mmCIF file with all atom_site columns, C-alpha atoms in Angstrom:
data_model
loop_
_atom_site.group_PDB
_atom_site.id
_atom_site.type_symbol
_atom_site.label_atom_id
_atom_site.label_alt_id
_atom_site.label_comp_id
_atom_site.label_asym_id
_atom_site.label_entity_id
_atom_site.label_seq_id
_atom_site.pdbx_PDB_ins_code
_atom_site.Cartn_x
_atom_site.Cartn_y
_atom_site.Cartn_z
_atom_site.occupancy
_atom_site.B_iso_or_equiv
_atom_site.pdbx_formal_charge
_atom_site.auth_seq_id
_atom_site.auth_comp_id
_atom_site.auth_asym_id
_atom_site.auth_atom_id
_atom_site.pdbx_PDB_model_num
ATOM 1   C CA . MET D 1 1   ? 44.815 106.929 94.584  1.00 45.00 ? 1   MET D CA 1
ATOM 2   C CA . ALA D 1 2   ? 47.266 104.230 95.660  1.00 45.00 ? 2   ALA D CA 1
ATOM 3   C CA . TRP D 1 3   ? 50.852 104.328 96.766  1.00 45.00 ? 3   TRP D CA 1
ATOM 4   C CA . CYS D 1 4   ? 53.138 102.184 94.637  1.00 47.00 ? 4   CYS D CA 1
ATOM 5   C CA . GLN D 1 5   ? 56.003 101.282 96.907  1.00 44.00 ? 5   GLN D CA 1
ATOM 6   C CA . GLU D 1 6   ? 58.361 98.486  97.826  1.00 42.00 ? 6   GLU D CA 1
ATOM 7   C CA . GLY D 1 7   ? 58.480 96.610  101.094 1.00 42.00 ? 7   GLY D CA 1
ATOM 8   C CA . GLN D 1 8   ? 61.242 97.302  103.572 1.00 46.00 ? 8   GLN D CA 1
ATOM 9   C CA . GLN D 1 9   ? 64.387 95.239  103.092 1.00 47.00 ? 9   GLN D CA 1
ATOM 10  C CA . ARG D 1 10  ? 66.142 94.008  106.210 1.00 53.00 ? 10  ARG D CA 1
ATOM 11  C CA . SER D 1 11  ? 69.002 91.597  106.818 1.00 58.00 ? 11  SER D CA 1
ATOM 12  C CA . HIS D 1 12  ? 68.079 88.190  108.169 1.00 69.00 ? 12  HIS D CA 1
ATOM 13  C CA . PHE D 1 13  ? 69.158 87.772  111.778 1.00 79.00 ? 13  PHE D CA 1
ATOM 14  C CA . SER D 1 14  ? 70.786 84.568  112.931 1.00 89.00 ? 14  SER D CA 1
ATOM 15  C CA . ARG D 1 15  ? 70.565 83.560  116.568 1.00 91.00 ? 15  ARG D CA 1
ATOM 16  C CA . LYS D 1 16  ? 74.097 84.893  117.004 1.00 92.00 ? 16  LYS D CA 1
ATOM 17  C CA . ASN D 1 17  ? 73.087 88.264  115.510 1.00 90.00 ? 17  ASN D CA 1
ATOM 18  C CA . ILE D 1 18  ? 70.205 88.562  117.943 1.00 94.00 ? 18  ILE D CA 1
ATOM 19  C CA . ARG D 1 19  ? 72.352 87.499  120.886 1.00 94.00 ? 19  ARG D CA 1
ATOM 20  C CA . ASP D 1 20  ? 75.083 89.999  119.977 1.00 93.00 ? 20  ASP D CA 1
ATOM 21  C CA . ARG D 1 21  ? 72.528 92.800  119.568 1.00 94.00 ? 21  ARG D CA 1
ATOM 22  C CA . LEU D 1 22  ? 71.025 92.075  122.961 1.00 95.00 ? 22  LEU D CA 1
ATOM 23  C CA . ILE D 1 23  ? 74.437 91.901  124.641 1.00 95.00 ? 23  ILE D CA 1
ATOM 24  C CA . PHE D 1 24  ? 75.377 95.249  123.117 1.00 95.00 ? 24  PHE D CA 1
ATOM 25  C CA . CYS D 1 25  ? 72.105 96.973  123.985 1.00 95.00 ? 25  CYS D CA 1
ATOM 26  C CA . LYS D 1 26  ? 72.035 95.641  127.538 1.00 96.00 ? 26  LYS D CA 1
ATOM 27  C CA . GLY D 1 27  ? 75.604 96.835  127.986 1.00 95.00 ? 27  GLY D CA 1
ATOM 28  C CA . TYR D 1 28  ? 74.738 100.384 126.896 1.00 96.00 ? 28  TYR D CA 1
ATOM 29  C CA . ARG D 1 29  ? 71.102 100.758 127.943 1.00 95.00 ? 29  ARG D CA 1
ATOM 30  C CA . ASP D 1 30  ? 72.029 103.055 130.825 1.00 97.00 ? 30  ASP D CA 1
ATOM 31  C CA . TRP D 1 31  ? 73.995 105.406 128.594 1.00 97.00 ? 31  TRP D CA 1
ATOM 32  C CA . THR D 1 32  ? 72.544 108.878 128.247 1.00 97.00 ? 32  THR D CA 1
ATOM 33  C CA . ALA D 1 33  ? 72.672 111.170 125.217 1.00 97.00 ? 33  ALA D CA 1
ATOM 34  C CA . GLU D 1 34  ? 75.597 112.872 126.953 1.00 96.00 ? 34  GLU D CA 1
ATOM 35  C CA . ASP D 1 35  ? 77.472 109.555 127.089 1.00 96.00 ? 35  ASP D CA 1
ATOM 36  C CA . TRP D 1 36  ? 76.855 108.959 123.378 1.00 97.00 ? 36  TRP D CA 1
ATOM 37  C CA . GLY D 1 37  ? 78.149 112.459 122.761 1.00 96.00 ? 37  GLY D CA 1
ATOM 38  C CA . LYS D 1 38  ? 81.644 111.079 123.417 1.00 94.00 ? 38  LYS D CA 1
ATOM 39  C CA . VAL D 1 39  ? 81.393 108.599 120.523 1.00 95.00 ? 39  VAL D CA 1
ATOM 40  C CA . ILE D 1 40  ? 82.428 108.993 116.887 1.00 94.00 ? 40  ILE D CA 1
ATOM 41  C CA . LEU D 1 41  ? 80.224 106.847 114.630 1.00 94.00 ? 41  LEU D CA 1
ATOM 42  C CA . SER D 1 42  ? 81.352 105.837 111.152 1.00 92.00 ? 42  SER D CA 1
ATOM 43  C CA . ASP D 1 43  ? 80.381 103.787 108.118 1.00 91.00 ? 43  ASP D CA 1
ATOM 44  C CA . GLU D 1 44  ? 80.647 103.657 104.344 1.00 92.00 ? 44  GLU D CA 1
ATOM 45  C CA . SER D 1 45  ? 77.867 104.153 101.812 1.00 94.00 ? 45  SER D CA 1
ATOM 46  C CA . PRO D 1 46  ? 77.344 104.030 98.015  1.00 94.00 ? 46  PRO D CA 1
ATOM 47  C CA . PHE D 1 47  ? 76.132 107.032 96.012  1.00 95.00 ? 47  PHE D CA 1
ATOM 48  C CA . GLN D 1 48  ? 74.804 106.647 92.473  1.00 91.00 ? 48  GLN D CA 1
ATOM 49  C CA . LEU D 1 49  ? 74.119 109.028 89.621  1.00 87.00 ? 49  LEU D CA 1
ATOM 50  C CA . PHE D 1 50  ? 70.544 109.942 88.653  1.00 73.00 ? 50  PHE D CA 1
ATOM 51  C CA . GLY D 1 51  ? 69.147 109.307 92.108  1.00 58.00 ? 51  GLY D CA 1
ATOM 52  C CA . ALA D 1 52  ? 69.558 105.558 91.747  1.00 47.00 ? 52  ALA D CA 1
ATOM 53  C CA . SER D 1 53  ? 70.759 105.387 95.343  1.00 47.00 ? 53  SER D CA 1
ATOM 54  C CA . ARG D 1 54  ? 67.287 106.218 96.663  1.00 49.00 ? 54  ARG D CA 1
ATOM 55  C CA . LYS D 1 55  ? 63.819 104.710 96.265  1.00 54.00 ? 55  LYS D CA 1
ATOM 56  C CA . LYS D 1 56  ? 61.049 107.053 95.079  1.00 57.00 ? 56  LYS D CA 1
ATOM 57  C CA . LEU D 1 57  ? 57.280 106.961 95.542  1.00 57.00 ? 57  LEU D CA 1
ATOM 58  C CA . VAL D 1 58  ? 54.650 108.031 93.028  1.00 58.00 ? 58  VAL D CA 1
ATOM 59  C CA . GLN D 1 59  ? 50.949 108.654 93.548  1.00 65.00 ? 59  GLN D CA 1
ATOM 60  C CA . ARG D 1 60  ? 48.768 106.845 91.017  1.00 63.00 ? 60  ARG D CA 1
ATOM 61  C CA . ARG D 1 61  ? 45.334 105.421 90.368  1.00 68.00 ? 61  ARG D CA 1
ATOM 62  C CA . GLN D 1 62  ? 44.716 101.699 90.238  1.00 69.00 ? 62  GLN D CA 1
ATOM 63  C CA . GLY D 1 63  ? 45.921 100.280 86.929  1.00 63.00 ? 63  GLY D CA 1
ATOM 64  C CA . GLU D 1 64  ? 48.387 103.123 86.293  1.00 55.00 ? 64  GLU D CA 1
ATOM 65  C CA . CYS D 1 65  ? 51.456 101.359 87.656  1.00 58.00 ? 65  CYS D CA 1
ATOM 66  C CA . TYR D 1 66  ? 53.143 101.425 84.224  1.00 52.00 ? 66  TYR D CA 1
ATOM 67  C CA . HIS D 1 67  ? 51.764 104.753 83.017  1.00 57.00 ? 67  HIS D CA 1
ATOM 68  C CA . GLN D 1 68  ? 54.560 106.990 81.719  1.00 59.00 ? 68  GLN D CA 1
ATOM 69  C CA . SER D 1 69  ? 53.958 109.552 84.466  1.00 59.00 ? 69  SER D CA 1
ATOM 70  C CA . CYS D 1 70  ? 54.321 106.846 87.123  1.00 57.00 ? 70  CYS D CA 1
ATOM 71  C CA . VAL D 1 71  ? 57.461 105.145 85.819  1.00 53.00 ? 71  VAL D CA 1
ATOM 72  C CA . MET D 1 72  ? 60.862 106.299 87.037  1.00 54.00 ? 72  MET D CA 1
ATOM 73  C CA . PRO D 1 73  ? 63.652 106.137 84.423  1.00 51.00 ? 73  PRO D CA 1
ATOM 74  C CA . THR D 1 74  ? 66.677 104.080 85.404  1.00 54.00 ? 74  THR D CA 1
ATOM 75  C CA . VAL D 1 75  ? 70.211 103.507 84.202  1.00 52.00 ? 75  VAL D CA 1
ATOM 76  C CA . LYS D 1 76  ? 71.247 99.881  83.749  1.00 53.00 ? 76  LYS D CA 1
ATOM 77  C CA . HIS D 1 77  ? 74.706 100.302 85.274  1.00 56.00 ? 77  HIS D CA 1
ATOM 78  C CA . PRO D 1 78  ? 74.760 103.644 87.101  1.00 67.00 ? 78  PRO D CA 1
ATOM 79  C CA . GLU D 1 79  ? 78.058 105.134 88.191  1.00 83.00 ? 79  GLU D CA 1
ATOM 80  C CA . THR D 1 80  ? 78.581 104.262 91.841  1.00 91.00 ? 80  THR D CA 1
ATOM 81  C CA . ILE D 1 81  ? 80.834 106.139 94.229  1.00 93.00 ? 81  ILE D CA 1
ATOM 82  C CA . TYR D 1 82  ? 81.678 104.766 97.661  1.00 94.00 ? 82  TYR D CA 1
ATOM 83  C CA . VAL D 1 83  ? 82.398 107.090 100.550 1.00 95.00 ? 83  VAL D CA 1
ATOM 84  C CA . TRP D 1 84  ? 83.424 106.629 104.164 1.00 93.00 ? 84  TRP D CA 1
ATOM 85  C CA . GLY D 1 85  ? 82.418 109.201 106.735 1.00 95.00 ? 85  GLY D CA 1
ATOM 86  C CA . CYS D 1 86  ? 82.158 109.809 110.441 1.00 94.00 ? 86  CYS D CA 1
ATOM 87  C CA . PHE D 1 87  ? 80.322 112.131 112.795 1.00 96.00 ? 87  PHE D CA 1
ATOM 88  C CA . SER D 1 88  ? 79.665 112.842 116.441 1.00 96.00 ? 88  SER D CA 1
ATOM 89  C CA . ALA D 1 89  ? 77.374 115.093 118.440 1.00 96.00 ? 89  ALA D CA 1
ATOM 90  C CA . LYS D 1 90  ? 79.803 117.896 117.636 1.00 96.00 ? 90  LYS D CA 1
ATOM 91  C CA . GLY D 1 91  ? 79.134 117.643 113.895 1.00 97.00 ? 91  GLY D CA 1
ATOM 92  C CA . VAL D 1 92  ? 80.263 115.789 110.796 1.00 97.00 ? 92  VAL D CA 1
ATOM 93  C CA . GLY D 1 93  ? 83.884 114.759 110.530 1.00 94.00 ? 93  GLY D CA 1
ATOM 94  C CA . SER D 1 94  ? 86.128 113.544 107.765 1.00 92.00 ? 94  SER D CA 1
ATOM 95  C CA . LEU D 1 95  ? 84.634 112.177 104.546 1.00 95.00 ? 95  LEU D CA 1
ATOM 96  C CA . THR D 1 96  ? 86.710 110.023 102.206 1.00 93.00 ? 96  THR D CA 1
ATOM 97  C CA . ILE D 1 97  ? 85.712 109.233 98.627  1.00 93.00 ? 97  ILE D CA 1
ATOM 98  C CA . LEU D 1 98  ? 87.210 105.867 97.774  1.00 90.00 ? 98  LEU D CA 1
ATOM 99  C CA . PRO D 1 99  ? 88.933 105.453 94.390  1.00 88.00 ? 99  PRO D CA 1
ATOM 100 C CA . LYS D 1 100 ? 86.984 103.417 91.860  1.00 85.00 ? 100 LYS D CA 1
ATOM 101 C CA . ASN D 1 101 ? 87.192 99.634  92.301  1.00 80.00 ? 101 ASN D CA 1
ATOM 102 C CA . THR D 1 102 ? 88.832 100.005 95.700  1.00 81.00 ? 102 THR D CA 1
ATOM 103 C CA . ALA D 1 103 ? 88.391 96.951  97.893  1.00 80.00 ? 103 ALA D CA 1
ATOM 104 C CA . MET D 1 104 ? 88.228 97.864  101.565 1.00 82.00 ? 104 MET D CA 1
ATOM 105 C CA . ASN D 1 105 ? 91.127 96.103  103.271 1.00 86.00 ? 105 ASN D CA 1
ATOM 106 C CA . LYS D 1 106 ? 93.243 96.733  106.349 1.00 88.00 ? 106 LYS D CA 1
ATOM 107 C CA . GLU D 1 107 ? 95.655 99.003  104.439 1.00 89.00 ? 107 GLU D CA 1
ATOM 108 C CA . TRP D 1 108 ? 92.861 101.212 103.114 1.00 88.00 ? 108 TRP D CA 1
ATOM 109 C CA . TYR D 1 109 ? 91.089 101.212 106.449 1.00 89.00 ? 109 TYR D CA 1
ATOM 110 C CA . GLN D 1 110 ? 94.233 102.380 108.213 1.00 90.00 ? 110 GLN D CA 1
ATOM 111 C CA . HIS D 1 111 ? 94.564 105.164 105.624 1.00 90.00 ? 111 HIS D CA 1
ATOM 112 C CA . ILE D 1 112 ? 90.980 106.226 106.346 1.00 89.00 ? 112 ILE D CA 1
ATOM 113 C CA . LEU D 1 113 ? 91.576 106.166 110.090 1.00 89.00 ? 113 LEU D CA 1
ATOM 114 C CA . ARG D 1 114 ? 94.588 108.435 109.658 1.00 90.00 ? 114 ARG D CA 1
ATOM 115 C CA . GLU D 1 115 ? 92.235 110.968 108.076 1.00 88.00 ? 115 GLU D CA 1
ATOM 116 C CA . LEU D 1 116 ? 89.999 110.615 111.142 1.00 86.00 ? 116 LEU D CA 1
ATOM 117 C CA . LEU D 1 117 ? 92.680 111.943 113.500 1.00 87.00 ? 117 LEU D CA 1
ATOM 118 C CA . PRO D 1 118 ? 92.132 115.653 112.667 1.00 90.00 ? 118 PRO D CA 1
ATOM 119 C CA . THR D 1 119 ? 88.399 115.179 113.361 1.00 89.00 ? 119 THR D CA 1
ATOM 120 C CA . ILE D 1 120 ? 89.144 113.721 116.793 1.00 88.00 ? 120 ILE D CA 1
ATOM 121 C CA . GLN D 1 121 ? 91.535 116.557 117.588 1.00 87.00 ? 121 GLN D CA 1
ATOM 122 C CA . GLU D 1 122 ? 89.131 119.232 116.347 1.00 91.00 ? 122 GLU D CA 1
ATOM 123 C CA . GLN D 1 123 ? 86.015 117.877 118.038 1.00 92.00 ? 123 GLN D CA 1
ATOM 124 C CA . PHE D 1 124 ? 87.421 116.478 121.270 1.00 91.00 ? 124 PHE D CA 1
ATOM 125 C CA . GLY D 1 125 ? 90.880 117.951 121.810 1.00 88.00 ? 125 GLY D CA 1
ATOM 126 C CA . ASP D 1 126 ? 92.449 116.190 124.789 1.00 83.00 ? 126 ASP D CA 1
ATOM 127 C CA . LYS D 1 127 ? 89.113 114.830 126.036 1.00 85.00 ? 127 LYS D CA 1
ATOM 128 C CA . GLN D 1 128 ? 88.441 111.111 125.862 1.00 82.00 ? 128 GLN D CA 1
ATOM 129 C CA . CYS D 1 129 ? 86.337 109.809 122.985 1.00 88.00 ? 129 CYS D CA 1
ATOM 130 C CA . LEU D 1 130 ? 85.346 106.415 121.672 1.00 91.00 ? 130 LEU D CA 1
ATOM 131 C CA . SER D 1 131 ? 85.429 105.294 118.052 1.00 89.00 ? 131 SER D CA 1
ATOM 132 C CA . GLN D 1 132 ? 82.817 102.862 116.742 1.00 90.00 ? 132 GLN D CA 1
ATOM 133 C CA . HIS D 1 133 ? 83.985 100.012 114.505 1.00 84.00 ? 133 HIS D CA 1
ATOM 134 C CA . ASP D 1 134 ? 81.876 97.176  113.167 1.00 81.00 ? 134 ASP D CA 1
ATOM 135 C CA . GLY D 1 135 ? 83.024 93.582  112.989 1.00 76.00 ? 135 GLY D CA 1
ATOM 136 C CA . VAL D 1 136 ? 84.236 93.249  109.392 1.00 81.00 ? 136 VAL D CA 1
ATOM 137 C CA . PRO D 1 137 ? 87.660 91.533  109.176 1.00 82.00 ? 137 PRO D CA 1
ATOM 138 C CA . CYS D 1 138 ? 89.671 94.594  108.107 1.00 86.00 ? 138 CYS D CA 1
ATOM 139 C CA . HIS D 1 139 ? 88.375 96.518  111.139 1.00 84.00 ? 139 HIS D CA 1
ATOM 140 C CA . LYS D 1 140 ? 89.573 93.784  113.494 1.00 83.00 ? 140 LYS D CA 1
ATOM 141 C CA . ALA D 1 141 ? 92.977 93.221  111.886 1.00 88.00 ? 141 ALA D CA 1
ATOM 142 C CA . LYS D 1 142 ? 95.881 93.130  114.354 1.00 89.00 ? 142 LYS D CA 1
ATOM 143 C CA . VAL D 1 143 ? 97.622 96.011  112.595 1.00 89.00 ? 143 VAL D CA 1
ATOM 144 C CA . ILE D 1 144 ? 94.477 98.153  113.004 1.00 88.00 ? 144 ILE D CA 1
ATOM 145 C CA . ILE D 1 145 ? 94.046 97.318  116.692 1.00 87.00 ? 145 ILE D CA 1
ATOM 146 C CA . LYS D 1 146 ? 97.746 98.028  117.284 1.00 89.00 ? 146 LYS D CA 1
ATOM 147 C CA . TRP D 1 147 ? 97.592 101.345 115.414 1.00 86.00 ? 147 TRP D CA 1
ATOM 148 C CA . LEU D 1 148 ? 94.499 102.495 117.319 1.00 85.00 ? 148 LEU D CA 1
ATOM 149 C CA . GLY D 1 149 ? 96.234 101.679 120.585 1.00 83.00 ? 149 GLY D CA 1
ATOM 150 C CA . GLU D 1 150 ? 99.262 103.726 119.547 1.00 85.00 ? 150 GLU D CA 1
ATOM 151 C CA . GLN D 1 151 ? 96.953 106.693 118.874 1.00 83.00 ? 151 GLN D CA 1
ATOM 152 C CA . ASN D 1 152 ? 95.222 106.251 122.262 1.00 80.00 ? 152 ASN D CA 1
ATOM 153 C CA . ILE D 1 153 ? 91.873 105.754 120.534 1.00 83.00 ? 153 ILE D CA 1
ATOM 154 C CA . ASP D 1 154 ? 89.437 103.623 122.510 1.00 87.00 ? 154 ASP D CA 1
ATOM 155 C CA . ILE D 1 155 ? 86.978 101.394 120.659 1.00 88.00 ? 155 ILE D CA 1
ATOM 156 C CA . LEU D 1 156 ? 83.272 101.127 121.384 1.00 88.00 ? 156 LEU D CA 1
ATOM 157 C CA . CYS D 1 157 ? 82.605 97.407  121.444 1.00 79.00 ? 157 CYS D CA 1
ATOM 158 C CA . PRO D 1 158 ? 81.418 94.791  120.934 1.00 80.00 ? 158 PRO D CA 1
ATOM 159 C CA . TRP D 1 159 ? 79.536 96.255  117.948 1.00 88.00 ? 159 TRP D CA 1
ATOM 160 C CA . PRO D 1 160 ? 76.881 93.796  116.655 1.00 91.00 ? 160 PRO D CA 1
ATOM 161 C CA . GLY D 1 161 ? 76.837 92.876  112.973 1.00 86.00 ? 161 GLY D CA 1
ATOM 162 C CA . ASN D 1 162 ? 73.938 93.622  110.588 1.00 84.00 ? 162 ASN D CA 1
ATOM 163 C CA . SER D 1 163 ? 72.701 96.454  112.790 1.00 89.00 ? 163 SER D CA 1
ATOM 164 C CA . PRO D 1 164 ? 72.102 99.633  110.768 1.00 88.00 ? 164 PRO D CA 1
ATOM 165 C CA . ASP D 1 165 ? 69.251 100.401 113.173 1.00 90.00 ? 165 ASP D CA 1
ATOM 166 C CA . LEU D 1 166 ? 71.877 100.994 115.860 1.00 93.00 ? 166 LEU D CA 1
ATOM 167 C CA . ASN D 1 167 ? 74.003 103.425 113.860 1.00 94.00 ? 167 ASN D CA 1
ATOM 168 C CA . PRO D 1 168 ? 72.392 106.825 113.172 1.00 95.00 ? 168 PRO D CA 1
ATOM 169 C CA . ILE D 1 169 ? 74.951 107.546 110.464 1.00 96.00 ? 169 ILE D CA 1
ATOM 170 C CA . VAL D 1 170 ? 72.519 105.545 108.290 1.00 95.00 ? 170 VAL D CA 1
ATOM 171 C CA . ASN D 1 171 ? 70.043 108.394 108.770 1.00 96.00 ? 171 ASN D CA 1
ATOM 172 C CA . LEU D 1 172 ? 72.798 110.884 108.005 1.00 97.00 ? 172 LEU D CA 1
ATOM 173 C CA . TRP D 1 173 ? 73.484 109.107 104.701 1.00 97.00 ? 173 TRP D CA 1
ATOM 174 C CA . SER D 1 174 ? 69.780 109.390 103.840 1.00 96.00 ? 174 SER D CA 1
ATOM 175 C CA . ILE D 1 175 ? 69.828 113.129 104.528 1.00 97.00 ? 175 ILE D CA 1
ATOM 176 C CA . LEU D 1 176 ? 72.955 113.554 102.412 1.00 97.00 ? 176 LEU D CA 1
ATOM 177 C CA . LYS D 1 177 ? 71.568 111.501 99.511  1.00 96.00 ? 177 LYS D CA 1
ATOM 178 C CA . ARG D 1 178 ? 68.345 113.513 99.439  1.00 96.00 ? 178 ARG D CA 1
ATOM 179 C CA . ARG D 1 179 ? 70.296 116.761 99.280  1.00 96.00 ? 179 ARG D CA 1
ATOM 180 C CA . VAL D 1 180 ? 72.623 115.480 96.561  1.00 96.00 ? 180 VAL D CA 1
ATOM 181 C CA . ASP D 1 181 ? 69.852 113.880 94.468  1.00 94.00 ? 181 ASP D CA 1
ATOM 182 C CA . LYS D 1 182 ? 67.823 117.097 94.625  1.00 94.00 ? 182 LYS D CA 1
ATOM 183 C CA . GLN D 1 183 ? 70.541 118.857 92.625  1.00 93.00 ? 183 GLN D CA 1
ATOM 184 C CA . LYS D 1 184 ? 70.536 116.166 89.907  1.00 92.00 ? 184 LYS D CA 1
ATOM 185 C CA . PRO D 1 185 ? 74.273 115.719 89.223  1.00 94.00 ? 185 PRO D CA 1
ATOM 186 C CA . THR D 1 186 ? 74.866 114.626 85.620  1.00 91.00 ? 186 THR D CA 1
ATOM 187 C CA . ASN D 1 187 ? 78.348 113.126 85.855  1.00 93.00 ? 187 ASN D CA 1
ATOM 188 C CA . SER D 1 188 ? 80.637 111.532 88.414  1.00 92.00 ? 188 SER D CA 1
ATOM 189 C CA . ASP D 1 189 ? 82.746 114.672 88.932  1.00 94.00 ? 189 ASP D CA 1
ATOM 190 C CA . LYS D 1 190 ? 79.663 116.718 89.833  1.00 96.00 ? 190 LYS D CA 1
ATOM 191 C CA . LEU D 1 191 ? 78.433 113.898 92.047  1.00 96.00 ? 191 LEU D CA 1
ATOM 192 C CA . ARG D 1 192 ? 81.716 113.834 93.968  1.00 96.00 ? 192 ARG D CA 1
ATOM 193 C CA . ALA D 1 193 ? 81.728 117.614 94.344  1.00 97.00 ? 193 ALA D CA 1
ATOM 194 C CA . LEU D 1 194 ? 78.130 117.679 95.588  1.00 97.00 ? 194 LEU D CA 1
ATOM 195 C CA . ILE D 1 195 ? 78.754 114.882 98.073  1.00 97.00 ? 195 ILE D CA 1
ATOM 196 C CA . MET D 1 196 ? 81.614 116.846 99.625  1.00 97.00 ? 196 MET D CA 1
ATOM 197 C CA . GLN D 1 197 ? 79.711 120.151 99.478  1.00 97.00 ? 197 GLN D CA 1
ATOM 198 C CA . GLU D 1 198 ? 76.511 118.852 101.049 1.00 98.00 ? 198 GLU D CA 1
ATOM 199 C CA . TRP D 1 199 ? 78.369 116.828 103.673 1.00 97.00 ? 199 TRP D CA 1
ATOM 200 C CA . ALA D 1 200 ? 80.158 119.967 104.852 1.00 96.00 ? 200 ALA D CA 1
ATOM 201 C CA . ALA D 1 201 ? 76.802 121.809 104.947 1.00 98.00 ? 201 ALA D CA 1
ATOM 202 C CA . ILE D 1 202 ? 75.196 119.394 107.435 1.00 98.00 ? 202 ILE D CA 1
ATOM 203 C CA . SER D 1 203 ? 74.695 121.361 110.633 1.00 97.00 ? 203 SER D CA 1
ATOM 204 C CA . GLN D 1 204 ? 75.888 120.435 114.088 1.00 97.00 ? 204 GLN D CA 1
ATOM 205 C CA . ASP D 1 205 ? 72.250 120.537 115.203 1.00 98.00 ? 205 ASP D CA 1
ATOM 206 C CA . VAL D 1 206 ? 71.375 117.667 112.834 1.00 98.00 ? 206 VAL D CA 1
ATOM 207 C CA . ALA D 1 207 ? 74.298 115.610 114.133 1.00 97.00 ? 207 ALA D CA 1
ATOM 208 C CA . GLN D 1 208 ? 73.361 116.350 117.746 1.00 98.00 ? 208 GLN D CA 1
ATOM 209 C CA . LYS D 1 209 ? 69.763 115.221 117.253 1.00 97.00 ? 209 LYS D CA 1
ATOM 210 C CA . LEU D 1 210 ? 70.880 111.939 115.686 1.00 97.00 ? 210 LEU D CA 1
ATOM 211 C CA . ILE D 1 211 ? 73.263 111.198 118.551 1.00 97.00 ? 211 ILE D CA 1
ATOM 212 C CA . ASP D 1 212 ? 70.554 112.160 121.060 1.00 97.00 ? 212 ASP D CA 1
ATOM 213 C CA . SER D 1 213 ? 68.351 109.455 119.511 1.00 96.00 ? 213 SER D CA 1
ATOM 214 C CA . MET D 1 214 ? 70.722 106.627 120.499 1.00 96.00 ? 214 MET D CA 1
ATOM 215 C CA . PRO D 1 215 ? 69.180 105.823 123.929 1.00 96.00 ? 215 PRO D CA 1
ATOM 216 C CA . GLY D 1 216 ? 65.800 105.455 122.214 1.00 95.00 ? 216 GLY D CA 1
ATOM 217 C CA . TRP D 1 217 ? 67.207 103.096 119.578 1.00 94.00 ? 217 TRP D CA 1
ATOM 218 C CA . ILE D 1 218 ? 68.842 100.961 122.257 1.00 95.00 ? 218 ILE D CA 1
ATOM 219 C CA . ALA D 1 219 ? 65.572 100.779 124.204 1.00 95.00 ? 219 ALA D CA 1
ATOM 220 C CA . GLU D 1 220 ? 63.605 99.875  121.062 1.00 95.00 ? 220 GLU D CA 1
ATOM 221 C CA . VAL D 1 221 ? 65.895 96.957  120.164 1.00 95.00 ? 221 VAL D CA 1
ATOM 222 C CA . LEU D 1 222 ? 65.619 95.642  123.726 1.00 96.00 ? 222 LEU D CA 1
ATOM 223 C CA . LYS D 1 223 ? 61.836 96.047  123.587 1.00 95.00 ? 223 LYS D CA 1
ATOM 224 C CA . LYS D 1 224 ? 61.774 93.950  120.403 1.00 94.00 ? 224 LYS D CA 1
ATOM 225 C CA . ASN D 1 225 ? 64.062 91.346  121.962 1.00 93.00 ? 225 ASN D CA 1
ATOM 226 C CA . GLY D 1 226 ? 66.884 91.970  119.509 1.00 92.00 ? 226 GLY D CA 1
ATOM 227 C CA . GLN D 1 227 ? 64.798 92.123  116.341 1.00 90.00 ? 227 GLN D CA 1
ATOM 228 C CA . HIS D 1 228 ? 64.748 94.942  113.772 1.00 82.00 ? 228 HIS D CA 1
ATOM 229 C CA . CYS D 1 229 ? 63.461 98.330  114.783 1.00 79.00 ? 229 CYS D CA 1
ATOM 230 C CA . LYS D 1 230 ? 62.465 101.277 112.618 1.00 73.00 ? 230 LYS D CA 1
ATOM 231 C CA . TYR D 1 231 ? 65.271 103.688 111.780 1.00 61.00 ? 231 TYR D CA 1
#
C-alpha cells in the first residue's frame, strides 16, 4: 500500500518575515500558558461545500492512483463561505459569517470587532485582556486603532505576518471543518447552520489546550531560527 498525499504548503518567508517572527517570539518567550490565557486570538477562514475545504488521504496500491475508489469527486466552483471567529482559554467567542462577496475593509472589521465586545465581557468581565490582530491594512487603520482605544482594548503586538504556526485558531478551524464536513452539508444554508452549530459545540477544554500550547509554539519557532514549525 502507498499513501497518495500532497506536500505541505507554506508561505515563503522574506528576511523581514523571519526578523519579525523572531522579534515577536523573543518578546513573548517568557510568557506562560497563564499569560496567554489573557489573550483573545482571532482570524478568518473559508469553508466550502462537499468537503472541498479539506485535503483527504486514500490508501491504495501502486498504480491505483486514478482508480475510481481512490479518486475524490470535486466541484469545479464550490460554494465558499468566509467566517471570522475568536477564542481564548475560556472558550470560543463570537463567530461572524461574512455576506457573499464581502471584501474585508476597515468598516467591516470595525463591525466584526463590535460583535467581539460581548465575548470580552462574558469571558473576562472587568479583568484585563489582550486582543490579537495581524498586520493587514484594515486591522491597522487609524479608525480601528482609535476605536479599540475607546473600548479600552489592548492589542497584542507586534504580530508577525504569514505566521499561522503562531496562531492556534488555525488548529481550531481544522477541528471545526472536520466536524462540519463529517455531516456532509448539501447546500449553503445547511453549511452555514452547521458552522454555527459546531462552533458553539467546541468545548472550553479544547480551547484551553490550544492556548496552553502557545509557549511550545514560541519555543519551536525560536529553535528553528524563525522558520516554519509544525502546527
